[in-house]
Tab-separated table of C-alpha atoms in Angstrom:
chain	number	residue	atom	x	y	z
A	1	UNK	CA	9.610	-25.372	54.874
A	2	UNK	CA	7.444	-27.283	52.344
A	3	UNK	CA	3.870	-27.146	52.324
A	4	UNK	CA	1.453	-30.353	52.268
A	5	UNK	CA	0.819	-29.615	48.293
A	6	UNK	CA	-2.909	-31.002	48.724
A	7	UNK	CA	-4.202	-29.011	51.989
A	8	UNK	CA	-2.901	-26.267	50.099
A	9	UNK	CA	-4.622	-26.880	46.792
A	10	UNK	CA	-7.868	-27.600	49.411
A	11	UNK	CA	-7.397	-23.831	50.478
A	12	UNK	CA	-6.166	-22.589	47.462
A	13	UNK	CA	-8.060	-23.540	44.449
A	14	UNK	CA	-10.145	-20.725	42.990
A	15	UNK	CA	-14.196	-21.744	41.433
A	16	UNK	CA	-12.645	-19.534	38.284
A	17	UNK	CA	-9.837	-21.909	37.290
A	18	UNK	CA	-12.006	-24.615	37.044
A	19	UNK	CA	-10.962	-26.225	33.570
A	20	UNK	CA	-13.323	-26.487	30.410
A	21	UNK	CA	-15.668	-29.545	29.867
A	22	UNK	CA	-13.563	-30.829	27.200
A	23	UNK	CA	-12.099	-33.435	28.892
A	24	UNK	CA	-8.607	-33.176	26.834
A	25	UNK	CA	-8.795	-29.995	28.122
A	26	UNK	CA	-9.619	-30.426	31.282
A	27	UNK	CA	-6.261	-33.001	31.473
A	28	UNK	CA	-4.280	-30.338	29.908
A	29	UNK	CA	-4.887	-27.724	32.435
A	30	UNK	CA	-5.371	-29.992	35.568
A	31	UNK	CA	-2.114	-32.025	35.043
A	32	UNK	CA	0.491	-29.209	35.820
A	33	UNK	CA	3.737	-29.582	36.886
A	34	UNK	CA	4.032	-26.416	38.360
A	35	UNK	CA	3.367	-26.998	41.856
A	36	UNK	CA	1.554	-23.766	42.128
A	37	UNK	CA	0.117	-25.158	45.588
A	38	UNK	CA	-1.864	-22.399	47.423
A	39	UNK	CA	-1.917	-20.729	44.198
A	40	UNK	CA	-2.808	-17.320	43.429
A	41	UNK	CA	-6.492	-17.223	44.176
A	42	UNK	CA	-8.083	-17.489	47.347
A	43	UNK	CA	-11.372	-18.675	46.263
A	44	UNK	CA	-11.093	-22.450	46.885
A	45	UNK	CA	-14.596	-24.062	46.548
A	46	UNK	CA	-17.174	-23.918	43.559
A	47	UNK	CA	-20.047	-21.599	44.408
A	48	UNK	CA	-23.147	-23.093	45.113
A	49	UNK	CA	-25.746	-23.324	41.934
A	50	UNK	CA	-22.814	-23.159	39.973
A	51	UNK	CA	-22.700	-26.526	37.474
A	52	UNK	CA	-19.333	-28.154	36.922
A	53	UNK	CA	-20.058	-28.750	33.467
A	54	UNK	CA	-20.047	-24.767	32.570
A	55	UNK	CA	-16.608	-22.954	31.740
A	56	UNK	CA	-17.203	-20.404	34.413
A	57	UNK	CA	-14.628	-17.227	34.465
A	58	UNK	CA	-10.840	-18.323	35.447
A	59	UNK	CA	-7.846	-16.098	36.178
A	60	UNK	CA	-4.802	-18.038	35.066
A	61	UNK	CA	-4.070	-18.109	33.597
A	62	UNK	CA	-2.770	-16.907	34.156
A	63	UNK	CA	-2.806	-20.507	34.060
A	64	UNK	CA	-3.394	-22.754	36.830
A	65	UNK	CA	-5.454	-26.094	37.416
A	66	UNK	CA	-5.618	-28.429	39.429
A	67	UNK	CA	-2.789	-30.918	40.364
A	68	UNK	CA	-3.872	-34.062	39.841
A	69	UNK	CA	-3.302	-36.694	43.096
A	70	UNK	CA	-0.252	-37.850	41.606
A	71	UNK	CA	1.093	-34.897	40.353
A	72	UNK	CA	0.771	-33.124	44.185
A	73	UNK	CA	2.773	-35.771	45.434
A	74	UNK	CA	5.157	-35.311	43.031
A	75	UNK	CA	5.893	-31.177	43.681
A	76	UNK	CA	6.442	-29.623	46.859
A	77	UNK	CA	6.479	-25.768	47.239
A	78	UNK	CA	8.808	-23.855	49.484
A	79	UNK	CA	7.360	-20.664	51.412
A	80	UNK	CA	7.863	-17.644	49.431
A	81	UNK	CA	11.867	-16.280	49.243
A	82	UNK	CA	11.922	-12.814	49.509
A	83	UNK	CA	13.311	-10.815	46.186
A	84	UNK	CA	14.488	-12.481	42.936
A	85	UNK	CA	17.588	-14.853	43.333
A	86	UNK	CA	21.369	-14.303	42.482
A	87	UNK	CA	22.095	-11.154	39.785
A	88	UNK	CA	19.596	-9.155	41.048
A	89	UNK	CA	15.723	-8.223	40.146
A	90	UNK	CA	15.215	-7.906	36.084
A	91	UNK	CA	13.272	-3.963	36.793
A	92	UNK	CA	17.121	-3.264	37.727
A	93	UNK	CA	17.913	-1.324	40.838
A	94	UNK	CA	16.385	0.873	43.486
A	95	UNK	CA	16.210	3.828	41.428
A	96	UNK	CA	14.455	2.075	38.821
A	97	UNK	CA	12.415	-0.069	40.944
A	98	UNK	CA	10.922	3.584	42.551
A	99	UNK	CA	10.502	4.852	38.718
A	100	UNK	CA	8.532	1.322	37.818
A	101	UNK	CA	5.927	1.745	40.977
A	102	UNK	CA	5.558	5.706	40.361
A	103	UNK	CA	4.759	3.855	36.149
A	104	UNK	CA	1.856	1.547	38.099
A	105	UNK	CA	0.690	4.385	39.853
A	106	UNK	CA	0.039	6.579	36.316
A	107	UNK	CA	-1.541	3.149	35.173
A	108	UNK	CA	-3.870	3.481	38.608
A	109	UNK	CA	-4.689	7.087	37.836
A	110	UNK	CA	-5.622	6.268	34.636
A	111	UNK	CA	-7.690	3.577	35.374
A	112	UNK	CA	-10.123	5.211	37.317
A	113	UNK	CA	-10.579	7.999	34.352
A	114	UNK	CA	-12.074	5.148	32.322
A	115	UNK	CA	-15.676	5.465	31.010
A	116	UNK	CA	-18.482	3.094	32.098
A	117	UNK	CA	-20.986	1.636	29.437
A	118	UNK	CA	-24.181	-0.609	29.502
A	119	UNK	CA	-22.245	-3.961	29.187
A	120	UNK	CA	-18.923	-5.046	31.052
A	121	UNK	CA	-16.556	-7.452	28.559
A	122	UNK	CA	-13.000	-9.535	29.084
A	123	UNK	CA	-11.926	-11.399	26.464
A	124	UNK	CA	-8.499	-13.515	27.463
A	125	UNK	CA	-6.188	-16.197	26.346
A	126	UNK	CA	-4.269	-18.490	28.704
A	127	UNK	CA	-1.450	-20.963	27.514
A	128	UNK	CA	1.265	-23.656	29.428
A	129	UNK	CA	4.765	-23.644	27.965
A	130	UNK	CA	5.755	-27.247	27.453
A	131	UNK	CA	10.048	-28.023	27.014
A	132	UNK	CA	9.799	-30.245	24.325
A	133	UNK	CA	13.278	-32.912	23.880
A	134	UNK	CA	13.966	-34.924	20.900
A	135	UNK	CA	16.609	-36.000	18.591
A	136	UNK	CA	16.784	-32.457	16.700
A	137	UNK	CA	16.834	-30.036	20.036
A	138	UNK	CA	14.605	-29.449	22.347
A	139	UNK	CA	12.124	-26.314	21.564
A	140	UNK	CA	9.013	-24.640	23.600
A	141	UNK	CA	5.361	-25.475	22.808
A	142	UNK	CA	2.478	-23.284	24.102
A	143	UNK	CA	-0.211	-26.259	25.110
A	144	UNK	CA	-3.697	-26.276	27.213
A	145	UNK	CA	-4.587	-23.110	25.020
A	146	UNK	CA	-7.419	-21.891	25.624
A	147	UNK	CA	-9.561	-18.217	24.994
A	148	UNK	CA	-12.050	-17.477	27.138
A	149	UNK	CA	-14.778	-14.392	26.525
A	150	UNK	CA	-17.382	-12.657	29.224
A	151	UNK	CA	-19.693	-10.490	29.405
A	152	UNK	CA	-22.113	-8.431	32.084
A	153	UNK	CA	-24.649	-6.049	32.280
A	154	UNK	CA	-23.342	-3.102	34.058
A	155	UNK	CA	-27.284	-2.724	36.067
A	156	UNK	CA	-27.686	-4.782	38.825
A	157	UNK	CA	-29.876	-7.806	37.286
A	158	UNK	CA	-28.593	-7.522	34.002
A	159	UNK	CA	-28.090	-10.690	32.072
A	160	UNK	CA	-24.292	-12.246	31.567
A	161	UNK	CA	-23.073	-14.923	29.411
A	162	UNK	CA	-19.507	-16.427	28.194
A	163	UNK	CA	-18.176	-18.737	25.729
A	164	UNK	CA	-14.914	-20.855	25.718
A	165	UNK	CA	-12.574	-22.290	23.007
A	166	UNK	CA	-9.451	-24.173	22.304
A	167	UNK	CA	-6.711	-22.928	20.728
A	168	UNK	CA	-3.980	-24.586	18.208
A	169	UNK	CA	-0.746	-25.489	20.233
A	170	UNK	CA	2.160	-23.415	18.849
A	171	UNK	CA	5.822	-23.005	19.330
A	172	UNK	CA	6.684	-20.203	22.055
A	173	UNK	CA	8.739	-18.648	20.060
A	174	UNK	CA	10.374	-17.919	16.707
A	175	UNK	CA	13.319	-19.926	17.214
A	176	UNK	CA	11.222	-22.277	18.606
A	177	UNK	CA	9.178	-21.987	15.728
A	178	UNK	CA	12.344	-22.894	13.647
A	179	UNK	CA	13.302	-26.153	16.192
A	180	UNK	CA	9.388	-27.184	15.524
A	181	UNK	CA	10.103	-26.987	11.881
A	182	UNK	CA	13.094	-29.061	12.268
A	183	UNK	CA	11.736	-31.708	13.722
A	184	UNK	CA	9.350	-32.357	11.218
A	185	UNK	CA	6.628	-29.820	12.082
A	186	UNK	CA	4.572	-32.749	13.860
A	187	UNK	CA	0.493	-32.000	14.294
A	188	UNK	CA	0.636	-33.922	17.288
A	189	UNK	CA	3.271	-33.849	20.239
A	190	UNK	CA	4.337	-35.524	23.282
A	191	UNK	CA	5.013	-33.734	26.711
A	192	UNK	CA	5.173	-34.849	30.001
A	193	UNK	CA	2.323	-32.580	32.203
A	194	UNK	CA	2.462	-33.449	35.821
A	195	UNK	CA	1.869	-37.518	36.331
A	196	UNK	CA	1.670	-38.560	33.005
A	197	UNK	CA	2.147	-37.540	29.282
A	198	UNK	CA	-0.182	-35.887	27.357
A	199	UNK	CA	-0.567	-34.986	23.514
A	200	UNK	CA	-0.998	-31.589	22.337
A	201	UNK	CA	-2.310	-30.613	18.946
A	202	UNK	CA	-1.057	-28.155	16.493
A	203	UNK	CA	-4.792	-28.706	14.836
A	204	UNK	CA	-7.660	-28.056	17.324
A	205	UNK	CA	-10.923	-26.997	16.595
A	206	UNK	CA	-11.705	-23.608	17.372
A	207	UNK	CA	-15.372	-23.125	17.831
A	208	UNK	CA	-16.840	-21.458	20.341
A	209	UNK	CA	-18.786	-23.279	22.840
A	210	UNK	CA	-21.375	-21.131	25.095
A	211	UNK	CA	-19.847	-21.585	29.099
A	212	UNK	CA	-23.329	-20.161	30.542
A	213	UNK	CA	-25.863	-17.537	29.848
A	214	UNK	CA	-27.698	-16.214	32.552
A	215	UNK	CA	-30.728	-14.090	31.391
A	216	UNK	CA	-31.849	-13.194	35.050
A	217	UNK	CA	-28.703	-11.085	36.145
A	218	UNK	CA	-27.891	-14.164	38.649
A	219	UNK	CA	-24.063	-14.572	38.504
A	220	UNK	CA	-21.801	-14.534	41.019
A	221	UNK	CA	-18.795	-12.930	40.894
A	222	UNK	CA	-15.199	-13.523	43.043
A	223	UNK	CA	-16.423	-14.571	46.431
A	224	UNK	CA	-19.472	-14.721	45.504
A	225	UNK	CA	-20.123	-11.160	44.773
A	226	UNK	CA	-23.433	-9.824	42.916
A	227	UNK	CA	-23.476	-7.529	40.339
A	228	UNK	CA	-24.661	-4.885	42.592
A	229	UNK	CA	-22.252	-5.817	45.331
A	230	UNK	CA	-19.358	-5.734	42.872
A	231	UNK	CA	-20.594	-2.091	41.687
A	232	UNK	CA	-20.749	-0.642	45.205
A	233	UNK	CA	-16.935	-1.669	46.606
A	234	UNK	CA	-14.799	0.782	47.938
A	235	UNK	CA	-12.444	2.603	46.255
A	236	UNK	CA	-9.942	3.355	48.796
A	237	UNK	CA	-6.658	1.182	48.807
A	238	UNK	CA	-7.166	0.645	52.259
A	239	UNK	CA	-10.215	-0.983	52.529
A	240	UNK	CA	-10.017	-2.890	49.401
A	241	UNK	CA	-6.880	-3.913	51.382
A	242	UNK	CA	-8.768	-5.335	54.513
A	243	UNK	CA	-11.498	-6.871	52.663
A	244	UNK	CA	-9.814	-8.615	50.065
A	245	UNK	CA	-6.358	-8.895	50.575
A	246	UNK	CA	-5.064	-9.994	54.408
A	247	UNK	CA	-4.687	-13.482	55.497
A	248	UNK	CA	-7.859	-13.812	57.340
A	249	UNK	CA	-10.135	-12.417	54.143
A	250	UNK	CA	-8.055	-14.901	51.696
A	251	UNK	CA	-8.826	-17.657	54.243
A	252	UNK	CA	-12.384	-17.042	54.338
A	253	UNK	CA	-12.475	-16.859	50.641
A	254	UNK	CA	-10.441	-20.166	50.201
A	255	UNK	CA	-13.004	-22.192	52.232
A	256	UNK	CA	-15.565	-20.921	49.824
A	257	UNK	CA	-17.482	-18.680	52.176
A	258	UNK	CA	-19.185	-15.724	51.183
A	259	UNK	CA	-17.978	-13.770	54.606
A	260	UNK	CA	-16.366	-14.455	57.543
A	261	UNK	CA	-19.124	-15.143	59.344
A	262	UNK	CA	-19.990	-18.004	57.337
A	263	UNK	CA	-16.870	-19.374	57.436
A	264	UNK	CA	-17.896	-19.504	61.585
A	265	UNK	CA	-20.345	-21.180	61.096
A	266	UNK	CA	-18.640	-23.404	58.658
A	267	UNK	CA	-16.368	-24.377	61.428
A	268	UNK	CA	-18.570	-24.799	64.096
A	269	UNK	CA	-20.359	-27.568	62.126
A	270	UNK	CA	-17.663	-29.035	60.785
A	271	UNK	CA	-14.591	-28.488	62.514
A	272	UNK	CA	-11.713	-25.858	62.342
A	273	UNK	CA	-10.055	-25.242	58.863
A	274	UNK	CA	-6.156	-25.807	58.094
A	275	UNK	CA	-5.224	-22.299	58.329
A	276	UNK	CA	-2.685	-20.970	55.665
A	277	UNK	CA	-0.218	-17.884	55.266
A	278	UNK	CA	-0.647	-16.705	51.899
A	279	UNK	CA	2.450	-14.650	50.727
A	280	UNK	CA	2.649	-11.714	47.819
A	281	UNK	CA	2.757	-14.664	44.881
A	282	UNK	CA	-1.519	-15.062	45.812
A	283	UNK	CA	-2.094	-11.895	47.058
A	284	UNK	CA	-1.028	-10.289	43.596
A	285	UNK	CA	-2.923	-13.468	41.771
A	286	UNK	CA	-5.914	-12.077	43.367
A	287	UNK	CA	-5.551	-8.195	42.537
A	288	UNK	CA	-5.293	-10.031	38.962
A	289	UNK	CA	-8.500	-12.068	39.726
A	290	UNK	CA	-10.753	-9.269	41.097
A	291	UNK	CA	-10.225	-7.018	37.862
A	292	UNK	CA	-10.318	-9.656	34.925
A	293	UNK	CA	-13.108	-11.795	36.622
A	294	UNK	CA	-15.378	-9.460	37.583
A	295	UNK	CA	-17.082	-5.889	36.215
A	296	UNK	CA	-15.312	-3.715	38.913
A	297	UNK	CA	-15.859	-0.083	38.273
A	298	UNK	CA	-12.949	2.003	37.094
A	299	UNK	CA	-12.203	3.793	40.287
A	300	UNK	CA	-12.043	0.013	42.208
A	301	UNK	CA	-9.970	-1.102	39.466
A	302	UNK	CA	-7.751	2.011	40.322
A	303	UNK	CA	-7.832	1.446	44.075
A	304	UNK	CA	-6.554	-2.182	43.489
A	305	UNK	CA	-4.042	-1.119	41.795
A	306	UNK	CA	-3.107	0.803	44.148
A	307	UNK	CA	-3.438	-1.643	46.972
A	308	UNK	CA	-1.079	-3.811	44.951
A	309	UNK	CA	1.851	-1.934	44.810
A	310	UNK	CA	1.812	-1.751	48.234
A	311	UNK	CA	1.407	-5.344	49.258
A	312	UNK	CA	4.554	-6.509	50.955
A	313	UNK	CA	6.934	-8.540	48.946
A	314	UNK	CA	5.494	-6.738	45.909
A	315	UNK	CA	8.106	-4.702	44.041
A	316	UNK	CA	7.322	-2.790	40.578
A	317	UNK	CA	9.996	-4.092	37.942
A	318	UNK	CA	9.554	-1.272	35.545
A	319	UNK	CA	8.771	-2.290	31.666
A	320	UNK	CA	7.839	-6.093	30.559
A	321	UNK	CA	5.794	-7.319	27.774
A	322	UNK	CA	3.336	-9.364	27.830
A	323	UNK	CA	3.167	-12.799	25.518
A	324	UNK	CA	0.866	-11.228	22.923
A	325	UNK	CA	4.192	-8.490	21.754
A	326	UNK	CA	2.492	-5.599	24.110
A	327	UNK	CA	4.737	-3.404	26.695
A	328	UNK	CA	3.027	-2.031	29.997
A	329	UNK	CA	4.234	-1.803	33.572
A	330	UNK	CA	4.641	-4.441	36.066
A	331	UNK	CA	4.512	-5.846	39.565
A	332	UNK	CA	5.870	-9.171	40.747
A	333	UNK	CA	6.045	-11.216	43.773
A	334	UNK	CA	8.327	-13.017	45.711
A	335	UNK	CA	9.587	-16.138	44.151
A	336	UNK	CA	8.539	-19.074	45.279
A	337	UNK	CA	10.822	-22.940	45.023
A	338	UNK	CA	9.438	-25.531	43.852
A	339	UNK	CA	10.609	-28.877	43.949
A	340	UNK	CA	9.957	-31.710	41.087
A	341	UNK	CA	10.559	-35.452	42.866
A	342	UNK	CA	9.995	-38.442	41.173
A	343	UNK	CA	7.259	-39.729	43.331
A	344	UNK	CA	4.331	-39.872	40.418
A	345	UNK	CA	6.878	-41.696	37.719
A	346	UNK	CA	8.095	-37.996	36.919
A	347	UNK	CA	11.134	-38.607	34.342
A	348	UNK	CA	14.347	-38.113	35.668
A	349	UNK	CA	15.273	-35.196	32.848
A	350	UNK	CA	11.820	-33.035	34.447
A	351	UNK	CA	13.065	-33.533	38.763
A	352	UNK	CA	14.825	-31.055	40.030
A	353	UNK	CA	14.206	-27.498	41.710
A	354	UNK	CA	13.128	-24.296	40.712
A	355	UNK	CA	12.156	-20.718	41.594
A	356	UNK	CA	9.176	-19.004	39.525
A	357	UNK	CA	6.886	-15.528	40.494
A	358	UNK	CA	3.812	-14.153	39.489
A	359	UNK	CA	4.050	-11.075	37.561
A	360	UNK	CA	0.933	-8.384	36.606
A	361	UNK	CA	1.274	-6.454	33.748
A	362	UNK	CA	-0.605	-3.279	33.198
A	363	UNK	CA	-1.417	-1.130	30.418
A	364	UNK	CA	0.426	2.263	31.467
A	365	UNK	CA	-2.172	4.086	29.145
A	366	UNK	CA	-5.630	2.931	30.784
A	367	UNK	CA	-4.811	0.856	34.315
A	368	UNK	CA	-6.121	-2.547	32.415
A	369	UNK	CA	-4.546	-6.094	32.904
A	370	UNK	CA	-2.449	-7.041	29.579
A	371	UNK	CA	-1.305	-10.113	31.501
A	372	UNK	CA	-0.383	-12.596	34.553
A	373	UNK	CA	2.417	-14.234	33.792
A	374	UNK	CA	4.127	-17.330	35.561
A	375	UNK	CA	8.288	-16.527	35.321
A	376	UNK	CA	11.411	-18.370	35.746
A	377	UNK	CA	13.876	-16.653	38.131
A	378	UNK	CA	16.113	-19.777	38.744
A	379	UNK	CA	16.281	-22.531	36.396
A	380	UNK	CA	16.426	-25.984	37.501
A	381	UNK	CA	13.981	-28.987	36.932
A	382	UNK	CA	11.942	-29.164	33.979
A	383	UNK	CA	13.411	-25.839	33.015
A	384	UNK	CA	16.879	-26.625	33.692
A	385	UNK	CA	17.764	-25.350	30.227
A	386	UNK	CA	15.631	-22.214	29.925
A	387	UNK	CA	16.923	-18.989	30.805
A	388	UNK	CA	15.900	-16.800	33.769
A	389	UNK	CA	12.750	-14.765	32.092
A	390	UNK	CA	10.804	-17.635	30.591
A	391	UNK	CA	7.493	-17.522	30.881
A	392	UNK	CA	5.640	-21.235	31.962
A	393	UNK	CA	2.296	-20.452	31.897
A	394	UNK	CA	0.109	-16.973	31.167
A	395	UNK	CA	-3.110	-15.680	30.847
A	396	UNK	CA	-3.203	-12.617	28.760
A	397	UNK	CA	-6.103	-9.643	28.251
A	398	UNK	CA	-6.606	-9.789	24.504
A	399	UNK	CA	-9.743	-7.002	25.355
A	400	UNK	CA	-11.866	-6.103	28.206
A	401	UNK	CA	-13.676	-3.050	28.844
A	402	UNK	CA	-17.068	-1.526	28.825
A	403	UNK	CA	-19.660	-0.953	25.788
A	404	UNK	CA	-23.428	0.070	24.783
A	405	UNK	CA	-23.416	-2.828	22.320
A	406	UNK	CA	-23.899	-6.661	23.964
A	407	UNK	CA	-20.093	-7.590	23.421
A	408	UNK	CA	-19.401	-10.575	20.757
A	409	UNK	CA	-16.640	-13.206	21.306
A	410	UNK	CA	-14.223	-12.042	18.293
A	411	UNK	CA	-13.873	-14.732	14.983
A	412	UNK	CA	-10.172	-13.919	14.622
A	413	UNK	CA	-7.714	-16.321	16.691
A	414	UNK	CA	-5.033	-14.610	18.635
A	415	UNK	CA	-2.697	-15.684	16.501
């Protein structure tokens, strides 16, 4: 069954993907062609107060924006197919599969021995993986690269600020980086993103620019959350289960209410809401959302965890590493289909089908996100040549944690 791709990006887009006010940018990271309709995060709707011009906090990375009008009608997406397809899952079998979850678990134990200090931090990177075809070869660019950096006072009304950059496009790659050197190594270069083509640049400028700073300890966090509010969660699987992570609290959450019983009274003035299924692809994007986007406390952080591994459809897969060269232990959804038509002027080379999951990647050592990453597990499409294992889009935890010092966005680039 295929989804209407724009109800779905109605109920599905989160207020922290929103893209930066660079307006190249913002067409890099709204102009996907990953069909990643009712994506990840349930939080559909900007909060209220909050101005579209900042950079507020995004999980996509693990990459996701919004599909532009001609873009959605251009991708469909297939409910959720249970497992990975044809040779099997790449965590290996049963045995290993119960050895990988028992390796989250450790990471959930030691998450909640994690120390709290007077500021909260996350400093990320998120990247698209463009297929790149020319006389030479074809070869993988990283585009709509981007680092974002936040910070929060631990004390409820504590001040919080972020900043935002762009980041050089690069090859994926070393081979890649080889095929990029073979074609000339080009500044600037072509790729088709969605409904249209789009340049990315080897050469950006990489200064930070401040997202927000808010002096009075007034942010919100995911749904809406104060400080205080985020401080005071539960801890037990369970509940962080029920209030975060069924159907009806992602619904409420997509419409952009802070509680279910605004979303009541959302629909009794307005009318009922589409209501949507979400399967283990967005319930794992929001375990990913809830502990890079917001100062949870280490014992939440460990209960999520928790509550993740036993979402249904979620299966641990044992070792991966994440796009910055770091090993931890992961969890990964369902696959979903998704299906490239030519209905937005899409080039015949980029239709076609394929199957791609979420995947959370966890540092075994302290229970923190490395990385979300976007993966292949059937080629077809635009990725008709790549092997099962490639990695379309990420968002990756260069550093997050907590500190007595007001953090600092770092000079270095990633890479």
């Amino acid at each position: 069954m295929k989804h209407d791709v724009m109800k779905a990006l109605s109920a599905a887009r989160p207020q922290q993907l929103d893209p930066p006010a660079d307006p190249a940018a913002a067409r890099a990271r709204r102009e996907r062609d990953l069909g990643r309709a009712l994506r990840a995060d349930p939080e559909a709707a900007p909060a209220a107060g909050r101005a579209r011009g900042r950079r507020p906090v995004r999980w996509a990375v693990i990459g996701t924006g919004i599909v532009s009008a001609g873009a959605a009608a251009a991708i469909a997406v297939s409910a959720a197919v249970p497992g990975a397809p044809e040779g099997g899952d790449p965590g290996g079998g049963p045995g290993e599969i119960s050895l990988g979850k028992e390796a989250v678990l450790v990471a959930a134990e030691n998450a909640a021995k994690q120390e709290i200090g007077e500021y909260w931090f996350s400093d990320d990177v998120a990247g698209q993986s463009y297929v790149v075809r020319g006389g030479t070869g074809s070869y993988v660019m990283v585009g709509a690269y981007t680092e974002s950096f936040r910070w929060a006072g631990a004390k409820p009304g504590s001040a919080s600020g972020g900043a935002w950059r762009m980041l050089p496009a690069r090859p994926q790659t070393p081979p890649d980086a080889a095929a990029w050197r073979k074609a000339g190594s080009p500044a600037k270069i072509r790729a088709w993103s969605g409904d249209k083509w789009l340049t990315l640049n080897t050469a950006e400028n990489t200064a930070w620019k401040v997202d927000h700073s808010d002096a009075s300890g007034g942010d919100q966090w995911y749904g809406r959350m104060t400080t205080e509010e985020v401080q005071n969660l539960p801890t037990d699987p369970k509940k962080l289960t029920e209030r975060f992570l069924t159907s009806e609290a992602m619904q409420w959450r997509a419409a952009g209410a802070p509680s279910p019983e605004k979303l009541n009274e959302m629909e009794r003035a307005h009318g009922p809401l589409p209501k949507h299924e979400f399967d283990s692809f967005a319930k794992l994007g929001a375990v990913g959302g809830l502990i890079v986007n917001s100062p949870v406390p280490p014992d939440v952080r460990a209960g999520l965890i928790r509550a993740a591994t036993a979402l249904p459809g979620v299966e641990a897969i044992g070792e991966a590493t994440d796009p910055l060269g770091r090993k931890g232990v992961a969890l990964a959804s369902e696959s979903r289909t998704v299906e490239v038509t030519g209905d937005s002027g899409t080039p015949p080379g980029q239709r076609g089908t394929y199957m791609a999951r979420k995947e959370l990647i966890f540092d075994k050592a302290t229970g923190a996100v490395l990385a979300s990453q976007y993966v292949l597990t059937k080629p077809g499409g635009p990725y008709k040549d790549r092997a099962r294992g490639f990695v379309i889009d990420y968002m990756a935890v260069r550093d997050t944690g907590w500190t007595d010092a007001k953090p600092q966005p770092p000079a270095k680039l990633p890479h």
